[in-house]
């Protein structure tokens, strides 16, 4: 009884895996070979049962399940490899950006150094030559007393 | 009978020998012994072990005389090896993915560090370069020798304009940093210079006026330095300029002081604000409120009138501007020759300056 259940389980699992693969055209294309082998094994199991060979039919259903699950794993592997390629592409882009940013940082550090040197030089020149002083304003005129202006 | 003995022995041996080994066993052996199998043994050990078990079961079935089972189990073993190879490929991809993801995170973090450092160093370099320009500007020029009356007159006008510009720069500096003592000292010196210029001296102190402007520009730069270093992503002034330009009617521009909007015809004959002027000032006051980092400097050009300065400042304050200072530049900074017909209308104007807090 347990053997029969396992056999039924193998068939059901194989059929479920095949149905899942067929649902997505890209997956179906990718897993075409193992899926075809799984279907062939299921057909052979049916034929064995029809011929009364109940001993080997479950073995063929287990074979079908193996092929079908190989197809599923193949899809997982391909998806994982695609993710890997995407991450490696991003990594390459970030490495390029980092390399450029480091070069730019070097240039900017040099620019800052040059500006600092120039500023120091100008500071020395400024100390050596004092700036012209503001001229002295003329002394403020005392306000004229009203009434006296214009008088001879 | 003796003659047939070898034949009988041969027949007995033939009948006792096992059935021939199915060809598929050779395929299973090849799959089991290849490089991929070695890799799958390391990366997908369970799947590899399952395939090995199927291979053993196929062998046992063969030895037990069940040829059909031996064939099916061999096929199953082959499929299991293929699955183990696929799982090894998956494990390898996942291992590489994990490693690359970790590296990506490290590189992104390193890039963020370098970008941050670059922004800081770039701001420092910008600041130093600005200080270099200011210092170059502040270097004393060869003193101007006395000239003829016409030339002295032109020098006097230029010196008045320079002194007026210097005052506005120093006031802008004080608006940004009200505690700045050196700006107050420069403003005091400017007071002295203004008095000297007002006396129409025979030899115009043009060099002192140039030096005063440079000193005030240096004050403004120094007042901004702290903000620039604190927020390296300068560009707030450009953002404000863009915002005012989008408003459509102000024609703003940038100069040393910040973002400038020039308004004309603000006052009616009695010196009160016109309706259009009030509307424009309200809009600018709202802008000032939205950008509290920019203090507002109001400069009235033309006839000196404190009441006008006050009216403009009050209109801006009513719309929400908080840090406002109003001053008059008199006729020191005309835009056209005051002797030309219609010059008064062009020269009389009010500048609303959003003093830029960073370079």
Short mmCIF file of C-alpha atoms in Angstrom, two decimals:
data_model
loop_
_atom_site.label_atom_id
_atom_site.label_comp_id
_atom_site.label_asym_id
_atom_site.label_seq_id
_atom_site.Cartn_x
_atom_site.Cartn_y
_atom_site.Cartn_z
CA UNK A 1 0.00 0.00 0.00
CA UNK A 2 2.80 2.35 0.91
CA UNK A 3 4.52 1.48 -2.33
CA UNK A 4 1.36 2.27 -4.29
CA UNK A 5 1.06 5.62 -2.56
CA UNK A 6 4.68 6.51 -3.37
CA UNK A 7 4.11 5.55 -6.98
CA UNK A 8 0.97 7.70 -7.17
CA UNK A 9 2.89 10.48 -5.49
CA UNK A 10 5.68 10.21 -8.10
CA UNK A 11 3.21 10.49 -10.96
CA UNK A 12 1.36 13.38 -9.33
CA UNK A 13 4.62 15.17 -8.57
CA UNK A 14 5.92 14.66 -12.10
CA UNK A 15 2.67 15.92 -13.62
CA UNK A 16 2.58 18.94 -11.31
CA UNK A 17 6.18 19.84 -12.15
CA UNK A 18 5.49 19.45 -15.87
CA UNK A 19 2.37 21.62 -15.62
CA UNK A 20 4.34 24.34 -13.81
CA UNK A 21 7.05 24.26 -16.46
CA UNK A 22 4.51 24.47 -19.30
CA UNK A 23 2.83 27.49 -17.72
CA UNK A 24 5.78 29.74 -18.52
CA UNK A 25 6.97 29.57 -22.14
CA UNK A 26 10.52 30.58 -21.19
CA UNK A 27 10.69 27.80 -18.61
CA UNK A 28 9.19 25.31 -21.03
CA UNK A 29 11.86 26.18 -23.60
CA UNK A 30 14.61 25.95 -21.05
CA UNK A 31 13.48 22.59 -19.64
CA UNK A 32 12.37 21.11 -22.94
CA UNK A 33 14.71 18.12 -22.84
CA UNK A 34 14.04 16.79 -19.31
CA UNK A 35 10.31 17.55 -19.69
CA UNK A 36 10.17 15.48 -22.86
CA UNK A 37 12.00 12.64 -21.11
CA UNK A 38 9.57 12.85 -18.18
CA UNK A 39 6.53 12.65 -20.46
CA UNK A 40 8.05 9.70 -22.27
CA UNK A 41 8.61 7.91 -18.95
CA UNK A 42 5.02 8.56 -17.89
CA UNK A 43 3.78 7.10 -21.16
CA UNK A 44 5.93 4.04 -20.65
CA UNK A 45 4.53 3.66 -17.12
CA UNK A 46 0.97 3.78 -18.47
CA UNK A 47 1.81 1.19 -21.11
CA UNK A 48 3.43 -1.04 -18.49
CA UNK A 49 0.32 -0.86 -16.34
CA UNK A 50 -1.90 -1.56 -19.34
CA UNK A 51 0.20 -4.66 -20.03
CA UNK A 52 -0.22 -5.74 -16.41
CA UNK A 53 3.40 -4.99 -15.48
CA UNK A 54 2.63 -3.44 -12.12
CA UNK A 55 6.15 -4.12 -10.88
CA UNK A 56 7.96 -1.77 -13.27
CA UNK A 57 5.32 0.93 -13.77
CA UNK A 58 6.19 2.63 -10.43
CA UNK A 59 9.88 2.61 -11.33
CA UNK A 60 9.04 4.40 -14.57
CA UNK A 61 6.91 6.94 -12.69
CA UNK A 62 9.83 7.59 -10.31
CA UNK A 63 12.02 8.09 -13.40
CA UNK A 64 9.47 10.57 -14.78
CA UNK A 65 9.53 12.47 -11.50
CA UNK A 66 13.34 12.63 -11.58
CA UNK A 67 13.31 14.09 -15.09
CA UNK A 68 10.54 16.58 -14.29
CA UNK A 69 12.29 17.81 -11.14
CA UNK A 70 15.54 18.09 -13.08
CA UNK A 71 13.65 20.46 -15.40
CA UNK A 72 12.50 22.54 -12.41
CA UNK A 73 16.03 22.65 -11.00
CA UNK A 74 17.37 23.64 -14.40
CA UNK A 75 15.04 26.66 -14.41
CA UNK A 76 16.18 27.58 -10.89
CA UNK A 77 19.82 27.28 -11.92
CA UNK A 78 19.25 29.44 -15.01
CA UNK A 79 17.45 32.09 -12.95
CA UNK A 80 20.20 32.10 -10.37
CA UNK A 81 22.81 32.44 -13.11
CA UNK A 82 20.87 35.36 -14.58
CA UNK A 83 20.79 37.07 -11.18
CA UNK A 84 24.51 36.44 -10.91
CA UNK A 85 25.13 38.04 -14.30
CA UNK A 86 23.03 41.08 -13.27
CA UNK A 87 24.92 41.48 -10.00
CA UNK A 88 28.26 41.04 -11.76
CA UNK A 89 27.24 43.73 -14.26
CA UNK A 90 26.30 46.07 -11.40
CA UNK A 91 29.56 45.22 -9.69
CA UNK A 92 31.48 46.05 -12.82
CA UNK A 93 29.63 49.39 -13.17
CA UNK A 94 30.25 50.31 -9.54
CA UNK A 95 33.92 49.36 -9.85
CA UNK A 96 34.21 51.65 -12.89
CA UNK A 97 32.47 54.48 -11.04
CA UNK A 98 34.68 53.93 -8.01
CA UNK A 99 37.78 54.01 -10.13
CA UNK A 100 36.67 57.27 -11.77
CA UNK A 101 35.66 58.78 -8.43
CA UNK A 102 39.07 57.92 -6.97
CA UNK A 103 40.82 59.54 -9.93
CA UNK A 104 38.64 62.64 -9.59
CA UNK A 105 39.36 62.75 -5.87
CA UNK A 106 43.09 62.69 -6.60
CA UNK A 107 42.67 65.57 -9.05
CA UNK A 108 40.56 67.53 -6.58
CA UNK A 109 43.09 66.97 -3.79
CA UNK A 110 45.77 68.31 -6.12
CA UNK A 111 43.54 71.28 -7.00
CA UNK A 112 43.00 72.00 -3.32
CA UNK A 113 46.74 71.77 -2.72
CA UNK A 114 47.49 74.18 -5.55
CA UNK A 115 44.88 76.65 -4.29
CA UNK A 116 46.27 76.42 -0.74
CA UNK A 117 49.81 77.04 -2.03
CA UNK A 118 48.64 80.01 -4.07
CA UNK A 119 46.76 81.41 -1.11
CA UNK A 120 49.84 81.06 1.12
CA UNK A 121 51.89 82.85 -1.52
CA UNK A 122 49.35 85.69 -1.75
CA UNK A 123 49.21 85.92 2.03
CA UNK A 124 53.00 86.37 2.13
CA UNK A 125 52.74 89.05 -0.56
CA UNK A 126 49.97 90.79 1.38
CA UNK A 127 52.03 90.84 4.57
CA UNK A 128 55.04 92.15 2.67
CA UNK A 129 53.04 95.00 1.07
CA UNK A 130 50.55 96.74 3.33
CA UNK A 131 47.29 97.89 1.75
CA UNK A 132 46.71 101.61 1.26
CA UNK A 133 45.16 103.16 4.29
CA UNK A 134 41.85 104.93 4.04
CA UNK A 135 42.34 108.65 3.65
CA UNK A 136 41.71 110.88 6.58
CA UNK A 137 38.36 112.53 6.29
CA UNK A 138 38.35 116.28 6.65
CA UNK A 139 37.41 117.38 10.15
CA UNK A 140 33.69 117.82 10.54
CA UNK A 141 32.61 121.47 10.29
CA UNK A 142 30.90 122.77 13.44
CA UNK A 143 27.24 123.56 12.71
CA UNK A 144 26.66 127.18 11.91
CA UNK A 145 24.52 128.98 14.39
CA UNK A 146 21.15 130.04 12.90
CA UNK A 147 20.72 133.69 12.36
CA UNK A 148 24.40 134.46 11.88
CA UNK A 149 24.70 132.98 8.40
CA UNK A 150 24.74 135.50 5.59
CA UNK A 151 25.35 138.38 7.89
CA UNK A 152 28.20 140.62 6.93
CA UNK B 1 31.83 -40.45 -22.70
CA UNK B 2 35.30 -38.99 -22.07
CA UNK B 3 35.20 -37.43 -25.47
CA UNK B 4 32.13 -35.35 -24.51
CA UNK B 5 33.40 -34.26 -21.09
CA UNK B 6 34.86 -30.86 -22.18
CA UNK B 7 31.67 -30.10 -24.05
CA UNK B 8 29.58 -30.90 -20.97
CA UNK B 9 31.79 -28.65 -18.81
CA UNK B 10 31.46 -25.83 -21.30
CA UNK B 11 27.66 -26.23 -21.39
CA UNK B 12 27.51 -26.21 -17.59
CA UNK B 13 29.60 -23.00 -17.39
CA UNK B 14 27.47 -21.30 -20.03
CA UNK B 15 24.25 -22.09 -18.22
CA UNK B 16 25.63 -20.83 -14.86
CA UNK B 17 27.00 -17.48 -16.24
CA UNK B 18 24.95 -14.27 -15.52
CA UNK B 19 23.05 -12.44 -18.27
CA UNK B 20 25.17 -9.95 -20.29
CA UNK B 21 25.61 -6.51 -18.75
CA UNK B 22 23.20 -3.97 -20.34
CA UNK B 23 24.90 -1.29 -22.46
CA UNK B 24 23.35 1.51 -20.40
CA UNK B 25 25.56 0.48 -17.49
CA UNK B 26 28.52 1.85 -19.42
CA UNK B 27 26.73 5.20 -19.72
CA UNK B 28 26.02 5.17 -15.99
CA UNK B 29 29.67 4.36 -15.26
CA UNK B 30 30.76 7.25 -17.50
CA UNK B 31 28.37 9.66 -15.75
CA UNK B 32 29.48 8.43 -12.36
CA UNK B 33 33.20 8.77 -13.06
CA UNK B 34 33.32 12.12 -14.90
CA UNK B 35 34.47 15.55 -13.76
CA UNK B 36 30.89 16.75 -13.37
CA UNK B 37 30.19 13.89 -10.97
CA UNK B 38 33.18 14.92 -8.87
CA UNK B 39 31.92 18.48 -8.77
CA UNK B 40 28.38 17.42 -7.90
CA UNK B 41 29.72 15.17 -5.16
CA UNK B 42 31.18 18.31 -3.59
CA UNK B 43 28.43 20.83 -4.35
CA UNK B 44 25.28 18.62 -4.36
CA UNK B 45 26.27 15.65 -2.17
CA UNK B 46 22.74 14.43 -1.45
CA UNK B 47 21.71 14.36 -5.10
CA UNK B 48 24.99 12.64 -5.97
CA UNK B 49 24.43 10.04 -3.25
CA UNK B 50 20.90 9.39 -4.54
CA UNK B 51 22.29 8.75 -8.02
CA UNK B 52 24.92 6.41 -6.61
CA UNK B 53 22.20 4.51 -4.73
CA UNK B 54 20.18 4.10 -7.92
CA UNK B 55 23.26 2.84 -9.69
CA UNK B 56 23.74 0.25 -6.93
CA UNK B 57 20.08 -0.76 -7.13
CA UNK B 58 20.38 -1.20 -10.89
CA UNK B 59 23.43 -3.40 -10.38
CA UNK B 60 21.56 -5.44 -7.78
CA UNK B 61 18.58 -5.84 -10.10
CA UNK B 62 20.89 -7.00 -12.84
CA UNK B 63 22.54 -9.51 -10.56
CA UNK B 64 19.11 -10.65 -9.42
CA UNK B 65 18.20 -11.31 -13.02
CA UNK B 66 15.59 -8.53 -13.31
CA UNK B 67 16.80 -7.06 -16.58
CA UNK B 68 13.85 -4.69 -16.99
CA UNK B 69 14.37 -3.16 -13.55
CA UNK B 70 18.11 -2.96 -14.18
CA UNK B 71 17.40 -1.00 -17.36
CA UNK B 72 14.85 1.36 -15.76
CA UNK B 73 16.96 1.93 -12.66
CA UNK B 74 20.00 2.66 -14.81
CA UNK B 75 17.98 5.24 -16.72
CA UNK B 76 16.87 6.63 -13.38
CA UNK B 77 20.49 6.73 -12.19
CA UNK B 78 21.48 8.62 -15.33
CA UNK B 79 18.65 11.11 -14.78
CA UNK B 80 19.71 11.45 -11.13
CA UNK B 81 23.30 12.18 -12.13
CA UNK B 82 22.01 14.81 -14.59
CA UNK B 83 19.94 16.35 -11.81
CA UNK B 84 22.96 16.32 -9.48
CA UNK B 85 24.94 18.19 -12.15
CA UNK B 86 22.16 20.78 -12.45
CA UNK B 87 22.00 21.16 -8.66
CA UNK B 88 25.79 21.57 -8.57
CA UNK B 89 25.44 24.32 -11.21
CA UNK B 90 22.74 25.95 -9.07
CA UNK B 91 24.90 25.72 -5.94
CA UNK B 92 27.87 27.20 -7.78
CA UNK B 93 25.75 30.08 -9.12
CA UNK B 94 24.30 30.77 -5.67
CA UNK B 95 27.74 30.69 -4.08
CA UNK B 96 29.06 33.13 -6.70
CA UNK B 97 25.93 35.27 -6.34
CA UNK B 98 26.44 35.54 -2.60
CA UNK B 99 30.10 36.46 -3.08
CA UNK B 100 29.34 39.03 -5.79
CA UNK B 101 26.49 40.55 -3.77
CA UNK B 102 28.83 40.94 -0.81
CA UNK B 103 31.48 42.53 -3.05
CA UNK B 104 28.86 44.82 -4.60
CA UNK B 105 27.82 46.05 -1.17
CA UNK B 106 31.46 46.68 -0.24
CA UNK B 107 32.14 48.55 -3.49
CA UNK B 108 28.97 50.64 -3.10
CA UNK B 109 30.00 51.53 0.40
CA UNK B 110 33.50 52.46 -0.80
CA UNK B 111 31.97 54.56 -3.60
CA UNK B 112 29.73 56.38 -1.12
CA UNK B 113 32.80 57.12 1.04
CA UNK B 114 34.79 58.42 -1.92
CA UNK B 115 31.82 60.51 -3.13
CA UNK B 116 31.41 62.03 0.31
CA UNK B 117 35.12 62.79 0.55
CA UNK B 118 35.10 64.17 -3.00
CA UNK B 119 32.21 66.51 -2.18
CA UNK B 120 34.01 67.75 0.93
CA UNK B 121 37.39 68.21 -0.77
CA UNK B 122 35.70 69.84 -3.76
CA UNK B 123 33.93 72.33 -1.47
CA UNK B 124 37.22 73.04 0.28
CA UNK B 125 38.96 73.54 -3.07
CA UNK B 126 36.16 75.87 -4.24
CA UNK B 127 36.44 77.83 -1.03
CA UNK B 128 40.21 78.11 -1.32
CA UNK B 129 39.97 79.19 -4.95
CA UNK B 130 37.46 81.83 -4.00
CA UNK B 131 39.77 83.02 -1.25
CA UNK B 132 42.60 83.13 -3.79
CA UNK B 133 40.48 85.34 -6.06
CA UNK B 134 39.61 87.57 -3.15
CA UNK B 135 43.25 87.72 -2.03
CA UNK B 136 44.39 88.54 -5.56
CA UNK B 137 41.76 91.24 -5.69
CA UNK B 138 42.95 92.56 -2.34
CA UNK B 139 46.57 92.83 -3.40
CA UNK B 140 47.50 96.48 -3.43
CA UNK B 141 47.84 97.88 -6.92
CA UNK B 142 50.50 100.33 -7.94
CA UNK B 143 49.36 103.63 -6.45
CA UNK B 144 47.58 105.91 -8.87
CA UNK B 145 49.46 109.06 -9.59
CA UNK B 146 47.60 112.39 -9.52
CA UNK B 147 45.89 113.18 -12.85
CA UNK B 148 44.20 116.05 -14.64
CA UNK B 149 40.83 117.44 -13.50
CA UNK B 150 38.73 115.38 -15.97
CA UNK B 151 40.42 112.19 -14.96
CA UNK B 152 40.14 113.02 -11.28
CA UNK B 153 36.43 113.58 -11.77
CA UNK B 154 36.04 110.14 -13.34
CA UNK B 155 38.11 108.65 -10.55
CA UNK B 156 35.89 110.29 -7.98
CA UNK B 157 32.78 108.73 -9.55
CA UNK B 158 34.47 105.35 -9.72
CA UNK B 159 35.66 105.62 -6.11
CA UNK B 160 32.13 106.50 -4.95
CA UNK B 161 30.73 103.49 -6.82
CA UNK B 162 33.41 101.21 -5.32
CA UNK B 163 32.77 102.54 -1.83
CA UNK B 164 29.04 102.03 -2.28
CA UNK B 165 29.60 98.45 -3.51
CA UNK B 166 31.94 97.85 -0.57
CA UNK B 167 29.29 99.01 1.86
CA UNK B 168 26.68 96.68 0.40
CA UNK B 169 29.11 93.74 0.57
CA UNK B 170 29.96 94.51 4.19
CA UNK B 171 26.29 94.92 5.11
CA UNK B 172 25.56 91.57 3.41
CA UNK B 173 28.37 90.03 5.47
CA UNK B 174 26.90 91.49 8.66
CA UNK B 175 23.46 90.15 7.73
CA UNK B 176 24.90 86.65 7.43
CA UNK B 177 26.90 86.91 10.63
CA UNK B 178 25.70 89.74 12.88
CA UNK B 179 28.50 89.03 15.40
CA UNK B 180 31.24 89.67 12.86
CA UNK B 181 33.39 92.36 14.45
CA UNK B 182 35.75 92.74 11.49
CA UNK B 183 32.80 93.68 9.23
CA UNK B 184 31.89 96.45 11.66
CA UNK B 185 35.48 97.71 11.54
CA UNK B 186 35.40 97.76 7.74
CA UNK B 187 32.08 99.63 7.83
CA UNK B 188 33.62 102.21 10.14
CA UNK B 189 36.53 102.63 7.74
CA UNK B 190 34.03 103.05 4.92
CA UNK B 191 32.34 105.84 6.84
CA UNK B 192 35.66 107.63 6.91
CA UNK B 193 36.18 107.00 3.19
CA UNK B 194 32.67 108.28 2.37
CA UNK B 195 33.36 111.47 4.23
CA UNK B 196 36.64 111.91 2.36
CA UNK B 197 34.88 111.35 -0.98
CA UNK B 198 32.05 113.71 -0.08
CA UNK B 199 34.62 116.45 0.36
CA UNK B 200 35.59 116.06 -3.37
CA UNK B 201 39.33 115.88 -2.68
CA UNK B 202 41.82 117.04 -5.26
CA UNK B 203 43.50 113.59 -5.30
CA UNK B 204 40.78 110.95 -5.25
CA UNK B 205 41.54 108.03 -2.87
CA UNK B 206 40.74 105.49 -5.60
CA UNK B 207 43.22 102.91 -4.24
CA UNK B 208 41.60 103.05 -0.83
CA UNK B 209 38.19 102.53 -2.44
CA UNK B 210 39.46 99.48 -4.35
CA UNK B 211 40.99 98.11 -1.14
CA UNK B 212 37.76 98.72 0.77
CA UNK B 213 35.73 96.77 -1.77
CA UNK B 214 38.20 93.89 -1.65
CA UNK B 215 38.17 93.89 2.13
CA UNK B 216 34.36 93.77 2.24
CA UNK B 217 34.26 90.99 -0.35
CA UNK B 218 36.73 89.09 1.84
CA UNK B 219 34.44 89.67 4.82
CA UNK B 220 31.46 88.26 2.92
CA UNK B 221 33.49 85.25 1.80
CA UNK B 222 34.63 84.61 5.35
CA UNK B 223 31.07 84.89 6.67
CA UNK B 224 30.01 82.28 4.14
CA UNK B 225 32.89 79.93 4.77
CA UNK B 226 31.29 78.17 7.69
CA UNK B 227 28.08 77.52 5.76
CA UNK B 228 29.98 76.35 2.69
CA UNK B 229 32.04 73.89 4.70
CA UNK B 230 29.02 72.69 6.67
CA UNK B 231 27.00 71.98 3.52
CA UNK B 232 29.40 71.13 0.69
CA UNK B 233 26.53 70.66 -1.76
CA UNK B 234 26.42 74.37 -2.47
CA UNK B 235 23.95 75.48 -5.09
CA UNK B 236 21.21 76.87 -2.92
CA UNK B 237 21.63 80.26 -4.58
CA UNK B 238 21.32 78.72 -8.03
CA UNK B 239 18.20 76.89 -6.87
CA UNK B 240 16.68 80.14 -5.62
CA UNK B 241 17.67 81.90 -8.85
CA UNK B 242 15.90 79.16 -10.82
CA UNK B 243 12.83 79.44 -8.61
CA UNK B 244 12.63 83.21 -9.08
CA UNK B 245 13.25 82.88 -12.81
CA UNK B 246 10.36 80.41 -13.02
CA UNK B 247 8.09 82.97 -11.37
CA UNK B 248 8.38 84.79 -14.69
CA UNK B 249 8.30 88.50 -13.98
CA UNK B 250 11.36 89.23 -11.83
CA UNK B 251 14.36 88.76 -14.18
CA UNK B 252 16.67 87.79 -11.31
CA UNK B 253 20.46 87.56 -11.62
CA UNK B 254 23.38 86.57 -9.41
CA UNK B 255 26.30 88.66 -8.25
CA UNK B 256 28.80 88.59 -5.37
CA UNK B 257 26.07 89.34 -2.87
CA UNK B 258 23.55 86.67 -3.87
CA UNK B 259 20.39 86.62 -6.00
CA UNK B 260 19.21 90.05 -7.05
CA UNK B 261 15.80 91.23 -8.23
CA UNK B 262 15.62 94.79 -9.56
CA UNK B 263 12.31 96.63 -9.30
CA UNK B 264 11.44 99.99 -10.84
CA UNK B 265 8.49 102.33 -10.49
CA UNK B 266 7.61 101.10 -7.02
CA UNK B 267 6.42 104.45 -5.72
CA UNK B 268 3.70 106.85 -6.78
CA UNK B 269 4.12 110.64 -6.82
CA UNK B 270 3.52 110.80 -3.06
CA UNK B 271 6.18 108.17 -2.38
CA UNK B 272 3.66 105.42 -1.48
CA UNK B 273 3.94 101.90 -2.90
CA UNK B 274 1.85 101.29 -6.01
CA UNK B 275 -0.54 98.32 -6.12
CA UNK B 276 1.73 96.41 -8.52
CA UNK B 277 4.73 97.14 -6.30
CA UNK B 278 2.93 95.89 -3.21
CA UNK B 279 1.99 92.71 -5.07
CA UNK B 280 5.57 92.12 -6.26
CA UNK B 281 7.01 92.76 -2.80
CA UNK B 282 4.47 90.40 -1.26
CA UNK B 283 5.55 87.67 -3.66
CA UNK B 284 9.22 88.30 -2.87
CA UNK B 285 8.48 88.35 0.85
CA UNK B 286 6.90 84.93 0.51
CA UNK B 287 10.01 83.70 -1.29
CA UNK B 288 12.15 85.07 1.56
CA UNK B 289 9.91 83.31 4.08
CA UNK B 290 10.33 80.04 2.19
CA UNK B 291 14.13 80.48 2.20
CA UNK B 292 15.00 81.61 5.72
CA UNK B 293 18.69 80.94 5.10
CA UNK B 294 18.80 83.98 2.79
CA UNK B 295 18.64 87.31 4.62
CA UNK B 296 17.23 90.12 2.51
CA UNK B 297 19.09 93.33 1.72
CA UNK B 298 17.00 96.15 0.25
CA UNK B 299 18.98 98.77 -1.66
CA UNK B 300 17.25 101.92 -2.84
CA UNK B 301 19.13 103.62 -5.69
CA UNK B 302 18.42 107.23 -6.50
CA UNK B 303 17.13 109.93 -4.25
CA UNK B 304 17.98 109.17 -0.62
CA UNK B 305 14.71 108.59 1.21
CA UNK B 306 14.59 106.58 4.41
CA UNK B 307 10.78 106.45 4.27
CA UNK B 308 10.95 104.53 0.97
CA UNK B 309 13.50 102.08 2.38
CA UNK B 310 11.22 101.52 5.35
CA UNK B 311 8.11 100.99 3.21
CA UNK B 312 9.81 98.33 1.09
CA UNK B 313 11.22 96.56 4.14
CA UNK B 314 7.82 96.61 5.84
CA UNK B 315 6.08 95.20 2.77
CA UNK B 316 8.58 92.32 2.65
CA UNK B 317 8.28 91.75 6.38
CA UNK B 318 4.48 91.69 6.17
CA UNK B 319 4.74 88.82 3.66
CA UNK B 320 6.93 86.79 6.01
CA UNK B 321 10.57 87.86 5.43
CA UNK B 322 12.34 87.97 8.78
CA UNK B 323 15.96 89.11 8.34
CA UNK B 324 15.78 92.37 6.39
CA UNK B 325 18.09 95.35 6.22
CA UNK B 326 17.33 98.36 4.03
CA UNK B 327 19.86 100.90 2.89
CA UNK B 328 20.31 103.53 0.23
CA UNK B 329 23.08 103.67 -2.35
CA UNK B 330 22.11 107.16 -3.46
CA UNK B 331 23.36 107.95 -6.95
CA UNK B 332 26.71 106.15 -6.52
CA UNK B 333 25.81 103.20 -8.74
CA UNK B 334 23.99 104.50 -11.83
CA UNK B 335 23.22 102.05 -14.61
CA UNK B 336 23.25 104.76 -17.28
CA UNK B 337 25.02 108.09 -17.53
CA UNK B 338 23.01 110.44 -15.31
CA UNK B 339 23.45 113.16 -17.94
CA UNK B 340 21.45 111.25 -20.58
CA UNK B 341 17.79 112.08 -21.12
CA UNK B 342 15.53 109.68 -19.20
CA UNK B 343 18.44 108.47 -17.07
CA UNK B 344 16.66 109.18 -13.81
CA UNK B 345 13.94 106.62 -14.54
CA UNK B 346 16.54 103.98 -15.30
CA UNK B 347 18.82 104.80 -12.40
CA UNK B 348 16.10 105.05 -9.77
CA UNK B 349 15.44 101.49 -8.75
CA UNK B 350 15.20 99.19 -5.78
CA UNK B 351 17.27 96.04 -5.51
CA UNK B 352 15.95 93.18 -3.42
CA UNK B 353 18.98 91.03 -2.69
CA UNK B 354 18.62 87.54 -1.27
CA UNK B 355 22.06 87.33 0.33
CA UNK B 356 23.50 83.91 -0.50
CA UNK B 357 24.54 82.05 2.67
CA UNK B 358 27.07 79.91 0.81
CA UNK B 359 29.46 80.48 -2.05
#
